[in-house]
Amino acid sequence: MTLGEALVRLLEAHGVDTVFGIPGVHTVELYRGLAGSKIRHVTPRHEQGAGFMADGYARASGRPGVAFVITGPGLTNAITAMGQARADSIPMLVISGVNAKATLGKGFGHLHELPDQIGLIGKVALESHHIAMPDELPAALADAFAIFASARPGPVHIEIPLDAMTLPADALSAQLANALPPQPEAGAIAEAAALARDAKRPLILVGGGAKAAEEPLRRLAEALDAPVVLTANARGLVHGHPLGVPASPSFKAVRKLMDEADFVIAVGTEFGPTDYDMYGDNGFVVPGNLVRIDIDADQIARHHSRLSIQADASAALDALVAAVEVKPKMDGVERAAAAREAARAELSPLLSEQLRVVETIRDTLPGSIIVGDSTQPIYAANLYYDHDRPAGWFNAATGFGTLGYGPPAAIGAALALPDVTVVCISGDGGFQFTLPELGAAKDAGAPVIFVVWNNRGYREIETSMTSVGVEPVGVSPAPPDFIKIADAYGIAAERLQSVEELPNALRRAKAKKAPYLIEIVVD
């Protein structure tokens, strides 16, 4: 057995069932063991698509997404996807080749050569491992999966030189990670419970780090009678609950709710500006009397808090629920309702119309996963939107903010959860970044419903230019005929002239049980 074959066997031992990648001459040996394995290989049309598919797979399934890419340009093509995964704490394993060991750093001009590939990728990945000898691989994989299981996740990279891939590796066995996330310290939980006992206007702020903790989150909110403010990456938690506030902390109404709170618990949120200061007005102030719960010590250290609890969100919330005294009902429901109503009223008529698109999809196809690109309906819904499925709303319009994320990420999500309807919302501009991934959806049989918001250009950027007196330039790239392109890939498609036509189109799309494209032409 070669090292390349052993890699596949070790990935299987770690529970990997899908790999996204494009084979090349520098990764042929990594593919030697795939045909006889239980791992499914999905071929995107670009390595960036491989990374985004792995990202969507991970967000939908909760398991690490894995990508195989070639040396040099394959890896650099995937860096953007790794940057998004780093920003949003998504577990992603990227495995690449690298040139033969004796040539590294010499500048001989070999195919796909970089001056320092591991140094380059190490600036984006949480860790980057160079495997010079076969016996180094099990530990590198164990380290990656330990990070995914016990710490704030993100992208991890492993590179294997061309001349190491063919080395004998019969004796390798998996080092399975038994790492657990940090557990809450009892004294800190008791202190937090004491602070909660004295609070008259408690509040909970929730980010994407708590998206797997809905049940203890709901119980804590009800015990404290505390409104729950959800950032974009936390949407889908406490759906429809009277204490839920699915609105951006950038809204004046939500900031007022925070200002008036006398005790705030922040769970799994980094207080990032794209959530808390979207308009760049510097109006957000970290709340006083703050208890912060986060799995990452570095993240906790970035903002002052009255009390910090480094722990997994579910474990910390479970412990806190057990420790707090159940408060008599005060005015939590009323405060939450007032914040919801006032925040929604801050949406302009145009944003409200764009939000209606997303709400129509949710109401027509309940329980779906909605994956977004950077486009107007997604921006509107990131401001205010109550999704009906935990971890079922995600996009790249916050944090790193890549374009072209939506289509491949939706494919990854659909392959991770084949029994769940997956809808991708993309603008005509962003869709063109990864338009060929329609072919990958067709090949893989991923029944994604692609909804294209066609306003013939980068209208959000055009509006930004106009608002500051800059004459718009470069914001009107001509869109293709999306219906013809879908047809060229053998994908059914239809064009709508109004949002009113959308529900019936969505039902037709779901009935197809295959990739389907719906274009909405925007006036």
Coordinates of C-alpha atoms in Angstrom, one line a residue:
M1 CA 0.0 0.0 0.0
T2 CA 1.3 3.4 -0.9
L3 CA 1.0 6.6 1.1
G4 CA -1.6 7.8 -1.3
E5 CA -3.7 4.7 -0.8
A6 CA -3.2 4.8 2.9
L7 CA -4.5 8.4 3.0
V8 CA -7.9 7.2 1.7
R9 CA -8.1 4.4 4.2
L10 CA -7.2 6.7 7.0
L11 CA -9.9 9.2 5.9
E12 CA -12.4 6.4 6.0
A13 CA -11.4 5.6 9.5
H14 CA -12.1 9.2 10.5
G15 CA -15.6 9.0 9.1
V16 CA -15.1 10.8 5.8
D17 CA -17.6 9.7 3.2
T18 CA -17.3 12.5 0.6
V19 CA -14.3 14.3 -1.0
F20 CA -14.5 17.2 -3.4
G21 CA -11.7 17.7 -5.8
I22 CA -10.3 17.9 -9.3
P23 CA -7.5 15.3 -10.1
G24 CA -4.3 16.4 -11.7
V25 CA -0.9 15.0 -12.5
H26 CA 0.2 16.0 -9.1
T27 CA -2.5 14.2 -7.2
V28 CA -2.9 11.0 -9.3
E29 CA -1.4 8.9 -6.5
L30 CA -3.9 10.4 -4.0
Y31 CA -6.6 9.0 -6.2
R32 CA -5.2 5.4 -6.4
G33 CA -7.2 4.2 -3.4
L34 CA -10.5 6.1 -4.1
A35 CA -12.0 3.7 -6.6
G36 CA -12.0 0.8 -4.1
S37 CA -13.1 2.9 -1.1
K38 CA -16.5 3.9 0.3
I39 CA -15.7 7.6 -0.2
R40 CA -17.7 9.4 -2.8
H41 CA -15.7 11.8 -5.1
V42 CA -17.4 14.8 -6.4
T43 CA -15.8 16.8 -9.2
P44 CA -16.4 20.6 -9.3
R45 CA -15.4 22.7 -12.2
H46 CA -12.9 24.8 -10.2
E47 CA -10.9 24.2 -7.0
Q48 CA -12.6 27.2 -5.4
G49 CA -15.8 25.3 -6.0
A50 CA -14.3 22.3 -4.3
G51 CA -13.6 24.4 -1.2
F52 CA -17.1 26.0 -1.2
M53 CA -18.7 22.5 -1.6
A54 CA -16.7 21.2 1.4
D55 CA -17.9 24.3 3.3
G56 CA -21.5 23.7 2.5
Y57 CA -21.2 20.0 3.3
A58 CA -19.7 20.9 6.7
R59 CA -22.4 23.5 7.6
A60 CA -25.2 21.2 6.6
S61 CA -23.9 18.0 8.2
G62 CA -21.8 19.2 11.1
R63 CA -19.0 17.0 9.9
P64 CA -15.7 18.3 8.3
G65 CA -15.7 18.9 4.6
V66 CA -12.8 17.5 2.7
A67 CA -11.2 18.7 -0.6
F68 CA -8.4 17.3 -2.7
V69 CA -6.5 19.9 -4.8
I70 CA -3.3 19.9 -6.9
T71 CA -0.1 21.6 -6.1
G72 CA 0.3 25.3 -6.7
P73 CA -2.7 26.7 -8.6
G74 CA -5.1 24.1 -7.3
L75 CA -4.3 25.2 -3.8
T76 CA -4.2 28.9 -4.5
N77 CA -7.6 28.6 -6.2
A78 CA -8.9 27.1 -3.0
I79 CA -7.5 29.8 -0.7
T80 CA -10.6 32.0 -1.0
A81 CA -12.9 29.2 0.2
M82 CA -10.5 28.5 3.0
G83 CA -10.6 32.2 3.9
Q84 CA -14.4 32.0 4.2
A85 CA -14.2 28.9 6.3
R86 CA -11.7 30.6 8.6
A87 CA -13.9 33.6 9.0
D88 CA -17.0 31.5 9.8
S89 CA -15.4 28.7 11.8
I90 CA -16.2 25.9 9.4
P91 CA -14.3 22.6 9.7
M92 CA -12.5 22.0 6.4
L93 CA -9.7 19.7 5.5
V94 CA -7.8 20.6 2.3
I95 CA -5.3 18.0 1.1
S96 CA -2.9 18.9 -1.6
G97 CA 0.2 17.7 -3.4
V98 CA 3.5 19.6 -3.4
N99 CA 6.6 19.2 -5.6
A100 CA 9.3 16.6 -4.8
K101 CA 11.1 17.2 -1.5
A102 CA 14.5 17.9 -3.0
T103 CA 13.1 20.7 -5.3
L104 CA 11.3 22.7 -2.6
G105 CA 12.4 26.3 -2.3
K106 CA 15.0 25.9 -5.1
G107 CA 13.2 27.9 -7.8
F108 CA 14.0 25.4 -10.5
G109 CA 10.7 26.2 -12.3
H110 CA 8.9 22.8 -11.9
L111 CA 5.3 22.5 -12.9
H112 CA 3.0 24.2 -10.3
E113 CA 5.9 25.4 -8.3
L114 CA 5.5 28.0 -5.5
P115 CA 8.4 29.6 -3.5
D116 CA 6.9 28.4 -0.2
Q117 CA 3.5 26.6 -0.6
I118 CA 3.2 25.7 3.1
G119 CA 4.2 29.1 4.2
L120 CA 1.6 30.7 1.9
I121 CA -1.3 28.5 3.0
G122 CA -0.2 28.7 6.7
K123 CA -1.4 32.4 6.7
V124 CA -5.0 31.2 6.0
A125 CA -5.2 27.7 7.5
L126 CA -5.4 27.1 11.2
E127 CA -2.6 24.6 10.7
S128 CA -0.6 23.4 7.7
H129 CA 1.2 20.1 7.8
H130 CA 4.0 18.9 5.5
I131 CA 4.2 15.1 5.2
A132 CA 7.8 14.1 4.4
M133 CA 7.5 10.5 5.5
P134 CA 4.5 8.1 5.8
D135 CA 4.5 7.8 9.5
E136 CA 3.8 11.5 9.9
L137 CA 0.4 11.3 8.2
P138 CA -1.7 9.6 11.0
A139 CA -0.7 12.2 13.5
A140 CA -1.4 15.1 11.1
L141 CA -4.9 13.7 10.4
A142 CA -5.5 13.1 14.1
D143 CA -4.5 16.7 14.9
A144 CA -6.9 18.1 12.2
F145 CA -9.8 16.1 13.5
A146 CA -9.0 17.0 17.1
I147 CA -9.2 20.6 16.2
F148 CA -12.6 20.0 14.5
A149 CA -13.9 18.2 17.5
S150 CA -12.6 20.3 20.4
A151 CA -11.7 23.8 19.4
R152 CA -13.0 26.7 17.2
P153 CA -12.9 25.0 13.8
G154 CA -11.6 26.3 10.5
P155 CA -9.5 25.1 7.6
V156 CA -6.6 22.7 8.1
H157 CA -4.2 21.9 5.3
I158 CA -2.0 18.8 4.7
E159 CA 0.5 18.7 1.8
I160 CA 2.2 15.5 0.5
P161 CA 5.2 15.7 -1.8
L162 CA 5.0 13.9 -5.1
D163 CA 7.8 11.5 -4.2
A164 CA 6.3 10.8 -0.8
M165 CA 2.9 9.8 -2.2
T166 CA 4.3 6.5 -3.6
L167 CA 6.3 5.5 -0.5
P168 CA 5.2 2.2 1.1
A169 CA 2.7 2.7 4.0
D170 CA 1.3 -0.7 4.8
A171 CA 1.9 -0.3 8.5
L172 CA -0.1 2.9 9.0
S173 CA -3.1 2.9 11.3
A174 CA -5.4 5.7 12.2
Q175 CA -4.9 7.7 15.3
L176 CA -8.5 8.5 16.1
A177 CA -9.0 11.8 17.9
N178 CA -10.7 11.5 21.3
A179 CA -10.5 15.2 21.9
L180 CA -13.4 16.9 23.6
P181 CA -14.2 20.6 23.7
P182 CA -13.5 22.5 26.9
Q183 CA -16.1 22.1 29.6
P184 CA -17.4 25.0 31.7
E185 CA -15.7 25.6 35.0
A186 CA -18.2 25.1 37.9
G187 CA -17.2 28.3 39.6
A188 CA -17.7 30.4 36.5
I189 CA -21.1 28.9 36.0
A190 CA -22.1 29.7 39.6
E191 CA -20.9 33.3 39.2
A192 CA -22.9 33.7 36.0
A193 CA -26.0 32.2 37.7
A194 CA -25.6 34.7 40.6
L195 CA -25.4 37.6 38.1
A196 CA -28.5 36.3 36.3
R197 CA -30.4 36.1 39.6
D198 CA -30.1 39.8 40.2
A199 CA -30.9 40.9 36.6
K200 CA -34.2 42.7 35.9
R201 CA -33.7 43.0 32.1
P202 CA -31.5 40.1 30.9
L203 CA -30.6 39.6 27.3
I204 CA -28.9 36.8 25.3
L205 CA -26.8 37.5 22.2
V206 CA -26.2 34.4 20.0
G207 CA -23.8 33.8 17.1
G208 CA -23.0 30.9 14.8
G209 CA -21.0 29.2 17.5
A210 CA -24.3 28.2 19.2
K211 CA -26.1 26.9 16.2
A212 CA -26.0 23.3 17.6
A213 CA -27.3 24.4 21.0
E214 CA -31.0 25.3 20.4
E215 CA -32.5 23.2 23.1
P216 CA -30.4 24.5 26.1
L217 CA -30.6 28.0 24.6
R218 CA -34.4 28.0 24.5
R219 CA -34.6 26.6 28.1
L220 CA -32.2 29.3 29.4
A221 CA -34.1 32.1 27.6
E222 CA -37.4 30.9 29.1
A223 CA -35.8 30.5 32.6
L224 CA -34.5 34.0 32.5
D225 CA -37.3 35.5 30.5
A226 CA -34.6 37.0 28.3
P227 CA -35.0 38.1 24.7
V228 CA -32.6 36.2 22.3
V229 CA -30.9 38.3 19.6
L230 CA -29.6 36.2 16.7
T231 CA -26.8 37.2 14.3
A232 CA -27.0 36.1 10.7
N233 CA -25.1 32.8 11.4
A234 CA -27.4 31.9 14.2
R235 CA -30.7 32.3 12.3
G236 CA -32.9 29.3 12.5
L237 CA -32.5 29.0 16.3
V238 CA -35.7 29.5 18.4
H239 CA -37.8 30.0 15.3
G240 CA -41.1 31.7 16.0
H241 CA -40.4 31.9 19.7
P242 CA -41.9 34.9 21.5
L243 CA -38.4 35.7 23.0
G244 CA -36.6 35.5 19.6
V245 CA -35.3 38.6 17.9
P246 CA -34.0 37.5 14.5
A247 CA -32.6 40.9 13.7
S248 CA -29.2 42.4 13.1
P249 CA -27.5 44.1 16.1
S250 CA -26.8 46.9 13.6
F251 CA -30.4 48.0 13.9
K252 CA -31.1 51.0 16.3
A253 CA -34.0 49.0 17.8
V254 CA -31.7 46.1 18.7
R255 CA -29.0 48.3 20.0
K256 CA -31.6 50.0 22.2
L257 CA -32.6 46.5 23.5
M258 CA -28.9 45.9 24.3
D259 CA -28.4 49.3 25.9
E260 CA -31.4 48.8 28.2
A261 CA -30.3 45.3 29.3
D262 CA -28.7 45.1 32.8
F263 CA -27.2 41.6 32.2
V264 CA -26.1 40.2 28.8
I265 CA -25.0 36.6 28.0
A266 CA -23.1 36.4 24.6
V267 CA -22.8 32.9 23.2
G268 CA -20.6 31.9 20.3
T269 CA -20.4 35.4 18.7
E270 CA -17.3 37.4 17.9
F271 CA -19.0 40.8 17.8
G272 CA -17.9 41.2 14.2
P273 CA -18.7 44.5 12.5
T274 CA -20.6 42.8 9.6
D275 CA -23.1 41.7 12.3
Y276 CA -22.9 44.5 14.9
D277 CA -21.9 47.6 12.8
M278 CA -23.1 46.8 9.3
Y279 CA -23.5 50.5 8.5
G280 CA -20.1 51.5 9.8
D281 CA -21.5 54.2 12.1
N282 CA -19.5 53.1 15.1
G283 CA -22.7 53.0 17.1
F284 CA -22.1 49.5 18.6
V285 CA -20.7 49.4 22.1
V286 CA -19.9 46.1 23.8
P287 CA -22.5 45.7 26.6
G288 CA -21.6 46.1 30.2
N289 CA -22.2 43.4 32.7
L290 CA -21.4 40.9 30.0
V291 CA -20.9 37.2 30.4
R292 CA -19.2 35.7 27.4
I293 CA -19.3 32.0 26.4
D294 CA -17.0 30.9 23.6
I295 CA -15.0 27.8 22.8
D296 CA -12.0 30.0 21.8
A297 CA -9.8 31.7 24.4
D298 CA -8.3 34.1 21.9
Q299 CA -11.8 35.2 20.8
I300 CA -12.8 35.8 24.5
A301 CA -9.8 38.0 25.0
R302 CA -10.7 40.3 22.2
H303 CA -13.4 42.1 24.1
H304 CA -13.8 43.0 27.8
S305 CA -16.4 41.1 29.7
R306 CA -17.4 40.9 33.3
L307 CA -17.0 37.1 33.2
S308 CA -15.7 34.7 30.5
I309 CA -16.5 31.0 30.2
Q310 CA -14.4 29.1 27.7
A311 CA -16.5 26.1 26.8
D312 CA -18.6 24.4 24.1
A313 CA -21.9 26.4 23.8
S314 CA -24.2 23.4 24.5
A315 CA -22.2 22.3 27.5
A316 CA -22.1 25.8 29.0
L317 CA -25.8 26.5 28.4
D318 CA -26.8 23.2 29.8
A319 CA -24.8 23.9 33.0
L320 CA -26.2 27.4 33.2
V321 CA -29.8 26.2 32.9
A322 CA -29.2 23.8 35.7
A323 CA -27.7 26.6 37.9
V324 CA -30.0 29.6 37.4
E325 CA -33.1 30.2 39.3
V326 CA -36.2 30.3 37.1
K327 CA -37.4 33.9 37.1
P328 CA -41.1 34.9 37.3
K329 CA -42.3 36.3 34.0
M330 CA -41.3 39.9 33.7
D331 CA -41.3 41.8 30.4
G332 CA -39.0 39.7 28.3
V333 CA -41.7 38.8 25.7
E334 CA -42.8 42.4 25.5
R335 CA -39.2 43.7 25.0
A336 CA -38.6 41.1 22.3
A337 CA -41.8 41.9 20.5
A338 CA -41.1 45.6 20.6
A339 CA -37.5 45.1 19.2
R340 CA -38.8 42.8 16.4
E341 CA -41.5 45.3 15.4
A342 CA -39.2 48.3 15.5
A343 CA -36.3 46.5 13.7
R344 CA -38.5 45.4 10.9
A345 CA -39.8 48.9 10.6
E346 CA -36.3 50.1 10.0
L347 CA -36.2 48.2 6.7
S348 CA -36.8 50.3 3.6
P349 CA -39.6 49.4 1.3
L350 CA -37.0 48.0 -1.2
L351 CA -35.4 45.8 1.5
S352 CA -38.8 44.6 2.6
E353 CA -39.6 43.5 -0.9
Q354 CA -36.3 41.7 -1.1
L355 CA -36.9 40.0 2.2
R356 CA -40.3 38.9 0.9
V357 CA -38.5 36.7 -1.6
V358 CA -36.7 34.8 1.2
E359 CA -39.8 34.5 3.3
T360 CA -41.7 33.1 0.3
I361 CA -39.1 30.4 -0.2
R362 CA -39.3 29.5 3.5
D363 CA -43.1 29.4 3.6
T364 CA -43.4 27.5 0.4
L365 CA -40.7 24.9 1.2
P366 CA -40.7 24.7 5.0
G367 CA -37.7 23.0 6.6
S368 CA -35.4 23.7 3.7
I369 CA -31.8 24.8 3.9
I370 CA -31.3 28.2 2.2
V371 CA -27.8 28.9 1.0
G372 CA -27.0 32.4 -0.1
D373 CA -24.5 34.3 -2.1
S374 CA -23.8 38.0 -1.8
T375 CA -27.0 39.4 -3.3
Q376 CA -29.7 41.8 -2.4
P377 CA -32.3 39.4 -0.9
I378 CA -29.6 37.8 1.2
Y379 CA -28.4 41.2 2.5
A380 CA -32.0 42.1 3.4
A381 CA -32.6 38.8 5.2
N382 CA -29.3 39.0 7.1
L383 CA -30.7 42.2 8.5
Y384 CA -34.0 40.6 9.5
Y385 CA -35.2 37.1 8.9
D386 CA -36.5 34.2 11.0
H387 CA -35.5 30.9 9.4
D388 CA -37.4 27.7 10.4
R389 CA -34.5 25.2 10.7
P390 CA -31.4 25.4 13.0
A391 CA -28.2 25.7 10.9
G392 CA -30.4 25.9 7.8
W393 CA -29.6 29.5 6.8
F394 CA -26.1 30.4 5.8
N395 CA -24.3 32.5 3.3
A396 CA -21.0 34.3 2.6
A397 CA -22.4 37.9 2.8
T398 CA -20.9 38.5 6.3
G399 CA -17.3 38.2 7.5
F400 CA -15.0 37.3 4.6
G401 CA -17.8 38.0 2.1
T402 CA -16.9 36.0 -1.0
L403 CA -18.9 36.1 -4.2
G404 CA -19.7 32.9 -6.0
Y405 CA -20.0 31.0 -2.7
G406 CA -23.7 30.1 -2.9
P407 CA -24.0 27.6 -5.8
P408 CA -21.2 25.2 -4.9
A409 CA -21.9 25.5 -1.1
A410 CA -25.5 24.5 -1.9
I411 CA -24.3 21.5 -3.8
G412 CA -22.2 20.4 -0.9
A413 CA -25.2 20.9 1.5
A414 CA -27.5 18.9 -0.8
L415 CA -25.0 16.0 -1.0
A416 CA -24.6 16.0 2.8
L417 CA -28.3 15.9 3.5
P418 CA -30.0 14.3 0.5
D419 CA -33.4 14.1 2.1
V420 CA -33.6 17.9 2.8
T421 CA -34.6 20.5 0.2
V422 CA -31.8 22.9 -0.6
V423 CA -32.3 26.3 -2.2
C424 CA -29.5 28.6 -3.4
I425 CA -30.2 32.3 -3.8
S426 CA -27.6 34.1 -6.0
G427 CA -27.4 37.3 -7.9
D428 CA -26.7 37.3 -11.6
G429 CA -23.3 38.9 -10.9
G430 CA -22.2 36.5 -8.2
F431 CA -23.6 33.4 -10.0
Q432 CA -21.2 34.1 -12.9
F433 CA -18.3 33.5 -10.5
T434 CA -19.2 29.9 -10.2
L435 CA -21.7 29.3 -13.0
P436 CA -20.0 26.2 -14.3
E437 CA -20.8 24.4 -11.1
L438 CA -24.3 23.7 -12.6
G439 CA -22.4 20.9 -14.3
A440 CA -21.2 19.6 -11.0
A441 CA -24.8 19.6 -9.7
K442 CA -25.9 17.7 -12.7
D443 CA -23.1 15.1 -12.5
A444 CA -23.6 14.5 -8.8
G445 CA -27.4 14.5 -8.9
A446 CA -27.6 17.2 -6.3
P447 CA -31.3 18.5 -6.5
V448 CA -30.5 22.1 -5.6
I449 CA -33.1 24.7 -6.6
F450 CA -31.0 27.7 -7.9
V451 CA -32.9 31.0 -7.6
V452 CA -31.1 33.7 -9.6
W453 CA -32.0 37.3 -8.6
N454 CA -31.3 39.0 -12.0
N455 CA -31.0 42.8 -11.7
R456 CA -28.4 42.9 -14.5
G457 CA -25.4 43.9 -12.5
Y458 CA -23.9 44.6 -9.2
R459 CA -26.7 46.9 -8.0
E460 CA -25.7 46.9 -4.4
I461 CA -22.3 48.3 -5.4
E462 CA -23.9 50.8 -7.8
T463 CA -26.1 52.1 -5.0
S464 CA -23.1 52.4 -2.7
M465 CA -21.2 54.4 -5.4
T466 CA -24.1 56.7 -6.1
S467 CA -24.7 57.3 -2.4
V468 CA -21.2 58.8 -1.9
G469 CA -21.2 60.8 -5.2
V470 CA -19.1 58.3 -7.2
E471 CA -20.1 57.9 -10.8
P472 CA -20.9 54.1 -11.2
V473 CA -18.2 52.3 -13.2
G474 CA -17.8 48.6 -13.7
V475 CA -21.1 47.6 -12.1
S476 CA -23.1 46.5 -15.1
P477 CA -21.6 43.2 -16.4
A478 CA -24.0 41.8 -18.9
P479 CA -25.7 38.6 -17.6
P480 CA -26.0 35.6 -19.9
D481 CA -29.2 33.9 -20.8
F482 CA -29.4 31.7 -17.7
I483 CA -32.2 29.6 -19.1
K484 CA -30.1 28.7 -22.1
I485 CA -27.1 27.9 -20.0
A486 CA -29.2 25.7 -17.7
D487 CA -30.5 23.9 -20.8
A488 CA -27.0 23.4 -22.1
Y489 CA -26.2 21.5 -18.9
G490 CA -29.4 19.5 -19.2
I491 CA -31.0 21.3 -16.2
A492 CA -34.7 22.4 -16.3
A493 CA -35.2 26.1 -15.9
E494 CA -37.8 28.9 -16.0
R495 CA -37.9 32.7 -16.0
L496 CA -40.2 34.6 -13.7
Q497 CA -41.4 38.2 -14.1
S498 CA -42.6 38.7 -10.6
V499 CA -42.1 37.3 -7.1
E500 CA -45.8 36.3 -7.1
E501 CA -44.9 33.5 -9.5
L502 CA -42.3 32.1 -7.2
P503 CA -44.3 29.6 -5.0
N504 CA -45.6 27.6 -7.9
A505 CA -42.2 27.6 -9.5
L506 CA -40.6 26.3 -6.3
R507 CA -43.2 23.5 -6.1
R508 CA -42.4 22.5 -9.7
A509 CA -38.7 22.6 -8.9
K510 CA -39.0 20.4 -5.9
A511 CA -41.1 17.9 -7.7
K512 CA -38.3 17.4 -10.3
K513 CA -36.0 16.0 -7.6
A514 CA -33.1 17.2 -9.8
P515 CA -31.1 20.5 -10.2
Y516 CA -33.5 23.2 -11.3
L517 CA -33.0 26.9 -12.0
I518 CA -35.5 29.7 -11.4
E519 CA -34.6 33.2 -12.7
I520 CA -36.4 36.2 -11.3
V521 CA -36.1 39.2 -13.5
V522 CA -35.9 42.3 -11.4
D523 CA -37.1 45.7 -12.6

